[in-house]
Amino acid sequence: MIRPNSCIYLVSMFPMFNERSVTPLGNIDEKHTAQLYANLFLNQKENLKPLIDYTSVLYGFDGNDREDLPAELSRAGWKNIFPNADDPNQRIKNIADKNFGSFDCNLVIFPNSIGFSASDLKKTLDLLTIESEAVIIGKSINGGVSFIGFNYFNQELIQEVDWSGLIYDSLLRKVNKYDNYVYVRDNSLIVNSERDFKLLYTELSKRESLSYCSQQMHEKFTHIFIEYKELLK
């Protein structure tokens, strides 16, 4: 397969690292919620590492996290941006307007997600190399959206979507209004609540999770699971 002219955008839609700004997940306090989000973001970054010679990668953060990025994300030379901290719904629209026209394929991943490996992401980009106009959606097991990709720039669709709270069924209805192929990739997980935290524990307990979450990252998540073991019963 020829290397596509593509870009992956790992874009947070809310504060994920700043404990003073993060919204706690139910009974999980701000400190551990921020740690959980950081682990999810770094896990996605780890999965993107094998693709650095295959696609461009851009990291987008909420402005409230500017001074709180982990060292792995704040080093000079990283393609980090802080688009419109005041309006999360405008974030993707700004990125699309500025960047989508430079690439044939654009894949936006929401970093509070998990469940897909580097191989899965490469296959996702390859699906977008067809000549016909296409959209690909990562459908989470809890009804959310973990990623969305395009091989054309539909500015009308980009403007229409409510990026601040994506629901799979709603997004699919909007995408189906247009004359494009639609691919759906199942079995990922988006983490937005205490209930999702419990689902994350279940998913990472499965042996196959090692394909998208390394042993080192498993250990980082385990520290939080131990802290909240009463919630997981």
PDB file of C-alpha atoms in Angstrom:
ATOM      1  CA  MET A   1       0.000   0.000   0.000  1.00  0.00           C
ATOM      2  CA  ILE A   2       1.347   3.419  -0.993  1.00  0.00           C
ATOM      3  CA  ARG A   3       1.844   5.810   1.898  1.00  0.00           C
ATOM      4  CA  PRO A   4      -1.235   8.058   1.934  1.00  0.00           C
ATOM      5  CA  ASN A   5      -1.002  11.839   2.097  1.00  0.00           C
ATOM      6  CA  SER A   6      -2.651  11.833   5.500  1.00  0.00           C
ATOM      7  CA  CYS A   7      -2.695  13.364   8.956  1.00  0.00           C
ATOM      8  CA  ILE A   8      -3.877  12.027  12.303  1.00  0.00           C
ATOM      9  CA  TYR A   9      -5.061  14.580  14.848  1.00  0.00           C
ATOM     10  CA  LEU A  10      -5.147  13.516  18.500  1.00  0.00           C
ATOM     11  CA  VAL A  11      -7.351  16.280  19.890  1.00  0.00           C
ATOM     12  CA  SER A  12      -8.700  16.679  23.424  1.00  0.00           C
ATOM     13  CA  MET A  13     -12.076  18.427  23.625  1.00  0.00           C
ATOM     14  CA  PHE A  14     -11.766  19.447  27.289  1.00  0.00           C
ATOM     15  CA  PRO A  15      -9.048  19.838  29.968  1.00  0.00           C
ATOM     16  CA  MET A  16      -7.329  16.505  30.585  1.00  0.00           C
ATOM     17  CA  PHE A  17      -4.144  17.301  32.511  1.00  0.00           C
ATOM     18  CA  ASN A  18      -4.829  20.349  34.692  1.00  0.00           C
ATOM     19  CA  GLU A  19      -6.291  19.074  37.975  1.00  0.00           C
ATOM     20  CA  ARG A  20      -7.831  22.490  38.684  1.00  0.00           C
ATOM     21  CA  SER A  21      -9.771  22.468  35.419  1.00  0.00           C
ATOM     22  CA  VAL A  22     -10.575  18.798  34.877  1.00  0.00           C
ATOM     23  CA  THR A  23     -14.129  17.603  35.534  1.00  0.00           C
ATOM     24  CA  PRO A  24     -14.053  14.612  37.919  1.00  0.00           C
ATOM     25  CA  LEU A  25     -15.603  11.357  36.729  1.00  0.00           C
ATOM     26  CA  GLY A  26     -18.268  10.773  39.374  1.00  0.00           C
ATOM     27  CA  ASN A  27     -16.593   9.612  42.584  1.00  0.00           C
ATOM     28  CA  ILE A  28     -13.124   9.700  41.026  1.00  0.00           C
ATOM     29  CA  ASP A  29     -11.413  12.847  42.278  1.00  0.00           C
ATOM     30  CA  GLU A  30      -9.756  15.496  40.111  1.00  0.00           C
ATOM     31  CA  LYS A  31      -6.231  14.171  40.684  1.00  0.00           C
ATOM     32  CA  HIS A  32      -7.010  10.636  39.583  1.00  0.00           C
ATOM     33  CA  THR A  33      -9.316  11.768  36.784  1.00  0.00           C
ATOM     34  CA  ALA A  34      -6.418  13.794  35.363  1.00  0.00           C
ATOM     35  CA  GLN A  35      -4.111  10.794  35.767  1.00  0.00           C
ATOM     36  CA  LEU A  36      -6.633   8.590  33.985  1.00  0.00           C
ATOM     37  CA  TYR A  37      -6.970  11.019  31.081  1.00  0.00           C
ATOM     38  CA  ALA A  38      -3.192  11.405  30.879  1.00  0.00           C
ATOM     39  CA  ASN A  39      -2.830   7.620  30.663  1.00  0.00           C
ATOM     40  CA  LEU A  40      -5.425   7.442  27.888  1.00  0.00           C
ATOM     41  CA  PHE A  41      -3.710  10.221  25.939  1.00  0.00           C
ATOM     42  CA  LEU A  42      -0.246   8.703  26.362  1.00  0.00           C
ATOM     43  CA  ASN A  43      -1.576   5.291  25.385  1.00  0.00           C
ATOM     44  CA  GLN A  44      -2.855   6.745  22.108  1.00  0.00           C
ATOM     45  CA  LYS A  45       0.481   8.501  21.579  1.00  0.00           C
ATOM     46  CA  GLU A  46       2.256   5.182  22.098  1.00  0.00           C
ATOM     47  CA  ASN A  47       0.040   3.546  19.473  1.00  0.00           C
ATOM     48  CA  LEU A  48       0.830   6.338  17.023  1.00  0.00           C
ATOM     49  CA  LYS A  49       4.595   5.916  17.386  1.00  0.00           C
ATOM     50  CA  PRO A  50       4.891   3.084  14.797  1.00  0.00           C
ATOM     51  CA  LEU A  51       3.074   5.302  12.273  1.00  0.00           C
ATOM     52  CA  ILE A  52       5.351   8.351  12.341  1.00  0.00           C
ATOM     53  CA  ASP A  53       6.877   7.374   8.974  1.00  0.00           C
ATOM     54  CA  TYR A  54       3.467   6.581   7.491  1.00  0.00           C
ATOM     55  CA  THR A  55       1.398   9.655   8.366  1.00  0.00           C
ATOM     56  CA  SER A  56       1.685  13.144   9.796  1.00  0.00           C
ATOM     57  CA  VAL A  57       0.558  13.515  13.419  1.00  0.00           C
ATOM     58  CA  LEU A  58      -0.719  16.612  15.209  1.00  0.00           C
ATOM     59  CA  TYR A  59      -1.602  16.901  18.914  1.00  0.00           C
ATOM     60  CA  GLY A  60      -4.287  19.347  20.042  1.00  0.00           C
ATOM     61  CA  PHE A  61      -4.915  20.369  23.655  1.00  0.00           C
ATOM     62  CA  ASP A  62      -7.303  22.482  25.657  1.00  0.00           C
ATOM     63  CA  GLY A  63      -5.699  25.809  26.520  1.00  0.00           C
ATOM     64  CA  ASN A  64      -6.115  25.111  30.243  1.00  0.00           C
ATOM     65  CA  ASP A  65      -3.591  22.287  29.892  1.00  0.00           C
ATOM     66  CA  ARG A  66      -0.840  24.426  28.384  1.00  0.00           C
ATOM     67  CA  GLU A  67       1.309  24.438  31.536  1.00  0.00           C
ATOM     68  CA  ASP A  68       0.443  20.914  32.665  1.00  0.00           C
ATOM     69  CA  LEU A  69       1.423  18.667  29.761  1.00  0.00           C
ATOM     70  CA  PRO A  70       3.458  15.569  30.641  1.00  0.00           C
ATOM     71  CA  ALA A  71       7.098  15.687  29.574  1.00  0.00           C
ATOM     72  CA  GLU A  72       6.340  13.172  26.814  1.00  0.00           C
ATOM     73  CA  LEU A  73       4.062  15.751  25.171  1.00  0.00           C
ATOM     74  CA  SER A  74       5.763  19.058  25.931  1.00  0.00           C
ATOM     75  CA  ARG A  75       9.176  18.519  24.333  1.00  0.00           C
ATOM     76  CA  ALA A  76      10.289  21.044  21.744  1.00  0.00           C
ATOM     77  CA  GLY A  77       9.608  19.914  18.210  1.00  0.00           C
ATOM     78  CA  TRP A  78       6.251  18.260  18.871  1.00  0.00           C
ATOM     79  CA  LYS A  79       3.427  19.470  16.647  1.00  0.00           C
ATOM     80  CA  ASN A  80       1.310  20.740  19.536  1.00  0.00           C
ATOM     81  CA  ILE A  81      -1.515  23.228  19.116  1.00  0.00           C
ATOM     82  CA  PHE A  82      -4.024  24.871  21.455  1.00  0.00           C
ATOM     83  CA  PRO A  83      -6.986  25.751  19.224  1.00  0.00           C
ATOM     84  CA  ASN A  84      -9.680  27.988  20.736  1.00  0.00           C
ATOM     85  CA  ALA A  85      -9.705  27.059  24.427  1.00  0.00           C
ATOM     86  CA  ASP A  86     -12.977  28.884  25.051  1.00  0.00           C
ATOM     87  CA  ASP A  87     -15.174  26.920  22.651  1.00  0.00           C
ATOM     88  CA  PRO A  88     -14.623  23.144  22.483  1.00  0.00           C
ATOM     89  CA  ASN A  89     -17.216  22.817  19.726  1.00  0.00           C
ATOM     90  CA  GLN A  90     -15.188  25.192  17.540  1.00  0.00           C
ATOM     91  CA  ARG A  91     -11.953  23.275  18.064  1.00  0.00           C
ATOM     92  CA  ILE A  92     -12.330  20.701  15.289  1.00  0.00           C
ATOM     93  CA  LYS A  93     -13.781  23.304  12.934  1.00  0.00           C
ATOM     94  CA  ASN A  94     -10.682  25.477  13.380  1.00  0.00           C
ATOM     95  CA  ILE A  95      -8.357  22.519  12.846  1.00  0.00           C
ATOM     96  CA  ALA A  96     -10.288  21.408   9.767  1.00  0.00           C
ATOM     97  CA  ASP A  97     -10.277  24.879   8.202  1.00  0.00           C
ATOM     98  CA  LYS A  98      -6.554  25.258   8.762  1.00  0.00           C
ATOM     99  CA  ASN A  99      -5.277  21.746   7.997  1.00  0.00           C
ATOM    100  CA  PHE A 100      -7.683  19.431   6.158  1.00  0.00           C
ATOM    101  CA  GLY A 101      -7.034  20.995   2.757  1.00  0.00           C
ATOM    102  CA  SER A 102      -3.349  20.002   2.943  1.00  0.00           C
ATOM    103  CA  PHE A 103      -4.058  16.250   3.146  1.00  0.00           C
ATOM    104  CA  ASP A 104      -6.041  13.686   1.180  1.00  0.00           C
ATOM    105  CA  CYS A 105      -7.024  11.792   4.343  1.00  0.00           C
ATOM    106  CA  ASN A 106      -7.678  13.269   7.776  1.00  0.00           C
ATOM    107  CA  LEU A 107      -8.330  11.180  10.894  1.00  0.00           C
ATOM    108  CA  VAL A 108      -9.401  12.856  14.146  1.00  0.00           C
ATOM    109  CA  ILE A 109      -8.963  10.727  17.289  1.00  0.00           C
ATOM    110  CA  PHE A 110     -10.409  11.690  20.654  1.00  0.00           C
ATOM    111  CA  PRO A 111      -7.764  10.837  23.266  1.00  0.00           C
ATOM    112  CA  ASN A 112     -10.193   9.814  26.018  1.00  0.00           C
ATOM    113  CA  SER A 113     -10.659   6.654  23.949  1.00  0.00           C
ATOM    114  CA  ILE A 114      -8.999   3.259  23.818  1.00  0.00           C
ATOM    115  CA  GLY A 115      -9.353  -0.052  22.015  1.00  0.00           C
ATOM    116  CA  PHE A 116      -7.502   0.282  18.706  1.00  0.00           C
ATOM    117  CA  SER A 117      -3.876  -0.484  17.915  1.00  0.00           C
ATOM    118  CA  ALA A 118      -1.338   1.004  15.518  1.00  0.00           C
ATOM    119  CA  SER A 119      -2.292  -1.716  13.042  1.00  0.00           C
ATOM    120  CA  ASP A 120      -5.959  -0.780  13.359  1.00  0.00           C
ATOM    121  CA  LEU A 121      -5.142   2.869  12.708  1.00  0.00           C
ATOM    122  CA  LYS A 122      -3.093   2.020   9.628  1.00  0.00           C
ATOM    123  CA  LYS A 123      -5.984  -0.064   8.262  1.00  0.00           C
ATOM    124  CA  THR A 124      -8.317   2.850   8.970  1.00  0.00           C
ATOM    125  CA  LEU A 125      -6.149   5.234   6.958  1.00  0.00           C
ATOM    126  CA  ASP A 126      -5.864   2.673   4.154  1.00  0.00           C
ATOM    127  CA  LEU A 127      -9.676   2.444   3.955  1.00  0.00           C
ATOM    128  CA  LEU A 128      -9.744   6.170   3.244  1.00  0.00           C
ATOM    129  CA  THR A 129      -7.509   5.861   0.169  1.00  0.00           C
ATOM    130  CA  ILE A 130     -10.398   4.800  -2.080  1.00  0.00           C
ATOM    131  CA  GLU A 131     -11.226   7.158  -4.944  1.00  0.00           C
ATOM    132  CA  SER A 132     -14.830   7.704  -3.842  1.00  0.00           C
ATOM    133  CA  GLU A 133     -15.644  10.153  -1.070  1.00  0.00           C
ATOM    134  CA  ALA A 134     -15.696   8.344   2.274  1.00  0.00           C
ATOM    135  CA  VAL A 135     -16.099   8.852   6.008  1.00  0.00           C
ATOM    136  CA  ILE A 136     -15.001   6.376   8.677  1.00  0.00           C
ATOM    137  CA  ILE A 137     -16.338   6.369  12.232  1.00  0.00           C
ATOM    138  CA  GLY A 138     -14.974   4.639  15.324  1.00  0.00           C
ATOM    139  CA  LYS A 139     -18.062   3.453  17.192  1.00  0.00           C
ATOM    140  CA  SER A 140     -17.496   2.910  20.891  1.00  0.00           C
ATOM    141  CA  ILE A 141     -19.162   0.109  22.826  1.00  0.00           C
ATOM    142  CA  ASN A 142     -20.955   2.735  24.936  1.00  0.00           C
ATOM    143  CA  GLY A 143     -22.533   4.624  22.034  1.00  0.00           C
ATOM    144  CA  GLY A 144     -19.907   7.325  21.604  1.00  0.00           C
ATOM    145  CA  VAL A 145     -17.404   8.166  18.889  1.00  0.00           C
ATOM    146  CA  SER A 146     -13.710   7.470  19.378  1.00  0.00           C
ATOM    147  CA  PHE A 147     -12.547   8.759  15.988  1.00  0.00           C
ATOM    148  CA  ILE A 148     -13.766  10.074  12.648  1.00  0.00           C
ATOM    149  CA  GLY A 149     -11.893  10.191   9.365  1.00  0.00           C
ATOM    150  CA  PHE A 150     -12.459  11.789   5.962  1.00  0.00           C
ATOM    151  CA  ASN A 151     -10.890  11.510   2.520  1.00  0.00           C
ATOM    152  CA  TYR A 152     -12.514  14.752   1.371  1.00  0.00           C
ATOM    153  CA  PHE A 153     -13.210  18.109   2.982  1.00  0.00           C
ATOM    154  CA  ASN A 154     -16.967  18.463   3.534  1.00  0.00           C
ATOM    155  CA  GLN A 155     -17.020  21.854   5.221  1.00  0.00           C
ATOM    156  CA  GLU A 156     -20.819  21.788   5.535  1.00  0.00           C
ATOM    157  CA  LEU A 157     -20.688  18.531   7.501  1.00  0.00           C
ATOM    158  CA  ILE A 158     -17.840  19.791   9.675  1.00  0.00           C
ATOM    159  CA  GLN A 159     -19.901  22.860  10.564  1.00  0.00           C
ATOM    160  CA  GLU A 160     -23.064  20.854  11.220  1.00  0.00           C
ATOM    161  CA  VAL A 161     -21.641  18.303  13.665  1.00  0.00           C
ATOM    162  CA  ASP A 162     -21.800  19.016  17.399  1.00  0.00           C
ATOM    163  CA  TRP A 163     -18.188  18.187  18.237  1.00  0.00           C
ATOM    164  CA  SER A 164     -18.594  19.003  21.918  1.00  0.00           C
ATOM    165  CA  GLY A 165     -20.566  15.814  22.634  1.00  0.00           C
ATOM    166  CA  LEU A 166     -20.506  13.232  19.864  1.00  0.00           C
ATOM    167  CA  ILE A 167     -23.143  10.490  19.925  1.00  0.00           C
ATOM    168  CA  TYR A 168     -22.681   7.766  17.326  1.00  0.00           C
ATOM    169  CA  ASP A 169     -26.328   7.512  16.189  1.00  0.00           C
ATOM    170  CA  SER A 170     -26.630  11.280  15.778  1.00  0.00           C
ATOM    171  CA  LEU A 171     -23.332  11.551  13.897  1.00  0.00           C
ATOM    172  CA  LEU A 172     -24.258   8.683  11.577  1.00  0.00           C
ATOM    173  CA  ARG A 173     -27.528  10.407  10.617  1.00  0.00           C
ATOM    174  CA  LYS A 174     -25.641  13.567   9.695  1.00  0.00           C
ATOM    175  CA  VAL A 175     -22.976  11.710   7.707  1.00  0.00           C
ATOM    176  CA  ASN A 176     -25.596   9.688   5.804  1.00  0.00           C
ATOM    177  CA  LYS A 177     -27.177  12.884   4.485  1.00  0.00           C
ATOM    178  CA  TYR A 178     -24.257  13.201   2.082  1.00  0.00           C
ATOM    179  CA  ASP A 179     -23.252  11.143  -0.953  1.00  0.00           C
ATOM    180  CA  ASN A 180     -20.298   9.350   0.603  1.00  0.00           C
ATOM    181  CA  TYR A 181     -19.307   5.859   1.621  1.00  0.00           C
ATOM    182  CA  VAL A 182     -19.475   5.259   5.364  1.00  0.00           C
ATOM    183  CA  TYR A 183     -17.266   2.755   7.171  1.00  0.00           C
ATOM    184  CA  VAL A 184     -17.800   1.878  10.835  1.00  0.00           C
ATOM    185  CA  ARG A 185     -15.130   0.342  13.074  1.00  0.00           C
ATOM    186  CA  ASP A 186     -16.530  -1.190  16.280  1.00  0.00           C
ATOM    187  CA  ASN A 187     -15.298  -2.183  19.736  1.00  0.00           C
ATOM    188  CA  SER A 188     -13.457   0.876  20.988  1.00  0.00           C
ATOM    189  CA  LEU A 189     -14.325   2.649  24.241  1.00  0.00           C
ATOM    190  CA  ILE A 190     -14.747   6.337  25.015  1.00  0.00           C
ATOM    191  CA  VAL A 191     -14.271   7.295  28.692  1.00  0.00           C
ATOM    192  CA  ASN A 192     -16.583  10.084  29.844  1.00  0.00           C
ATOM    193  CA  SER A 193     -18.063   8.851  33.125  1.00  0.00           C
ATOM    194  CA  GLU A 194     -17.621   6.675  36.184  1.00  0.00           C
ATOM    195  CA  ARG A 195     -19.553   3.927  34.380  1.00  0.00           C
ATOM    196  CA  ASP A 196     -17.054   4.142  31.511  1.00  0.00           C
ATOM    197  CA  PHE A 197     -14.242   3.788  34.043  1.00  0.00           C
ATOM    198  CA  LYS A 198     -15.752   0.444  35.062  1.00  0.00           C
ATOM    199  CA  LEU A 199     -16.021  -0.576  31.402  1.00  0.00           C
ATOM    200  CA  LEU A 200     -12.360   0.365  30.961  1.00  0.00           C
ATOM    201  CA  TYR A 201     -11.415  -1.953  33.803  1.00  0.00           C
ATOM    202  CA  THR A 202     -13.360  -4.782  32.160  1.00  0.00           C
ATOM    203  CA  GLU A 203     -11.804  -4.181  28.739  1.00  0.00           C
ATOM    204  CA  LEU A 204      -8.240  -3.971  30.064  1.00  0.00           C
ATOM    205  CA  SER A 205      -8.791  -7.214  31.987  1.00  0.00           C
ATOM    206  CA  LYS A 206      -9.026  -9.020  28.636  1.00  0.00           C
ATOM    207  CA  ARG A 207      -5.852 -10.557  27.270  1.00  0.00           C
ATOM    208  CA  GLU A 208      -6.405  -9.062  23.808  1.00  0.00           C
ATOM    209  CA  SER A 209      -6.108  -5.566  25.280  1.00  0.00           C
ATOM    210  CA  LEU A 210      -2.313  -5.968  25.085  1.00  0.00           C
ATOM    211  CA  SER A 211      -2.595  -5.332  21.336  1.00  0.00           C
ATOM    212  CA  TYR A 212      -3.558  -1.702  21.994  1.00  0.00           C
ATOM    213  CA  CYS A 213      -2.308  -1.121  25.553  1.00  0.00           C
ATOM    214  CA  SER A 214       1.250  -2.120  26.461  1.00  0.00           C
ATOM    215  CA  GLN A 215       2.181  -3.803  29.703  1.00  0.00           C
ATOM    216  CA  GLN A 216       3.728  -0.547  30.904  1.00  0.00           C
ATOM    217  CA  MET A 217       0.506   1.345  30.233  1.00  0.00           C
ATOM    218  CA  HIS A 218      -1.519  -1.432  31.867  1.00  0.00           C
ATOM    219  CA  GLU A 219       0.491  -0.896  35.031  1.00  0.00           C
ATOM    220  CA  LYS A 220      -0.278   2.843  34.990  1.00  0.00           C
ATOM    221  CA  PHE A 221      -4.000   2.131  34.712  1.00  0.00           C
ATOM    222  CA  THR A 222      -3.773  -0.545  37.409  1.00  0.00           C
ATOM    223  CA  HIS A 223      -2.511   2.010  39.946  1.00  0.00           C
ATOM    224  CA  ILE A 224      -5.766   3.938  39.511  1.00  0.00           C
ATOM    225  CA  PHE A 225      -7.922   0.799  39.539  1.00  0.00           C
ATOM    226  CA  ILE A 226      -6.387  -0.198  42.875  1.00  0.00           C
ATOM    227  CA  GLU A 227      -7.140   3.258  44.268  1.00  0.00           C
ATOM    228  CA  TYR A 228     -10.809   2.831  43.329  1.00  0.00           C
ATOM    229  CA  LYS A 229     -11.239  -0.901  43.776  1.00  0.00           C
ATOM    230  CA  GLU A 230     -14.461  -0.376  45.733  1.00  0.00           C
ATOM    231  CA  LEU A 231     -16.052   1.220  42.645  1.00  0.00           C
ATOM    232  CA  LEU A 232     -15.129  -1.789  40.530  1.00  0.00           C
ATOM    233  CA  LYS A 233     -16.981  -4.398  42.582  1.00  0.00           C
TER     234      LYS A 233
END
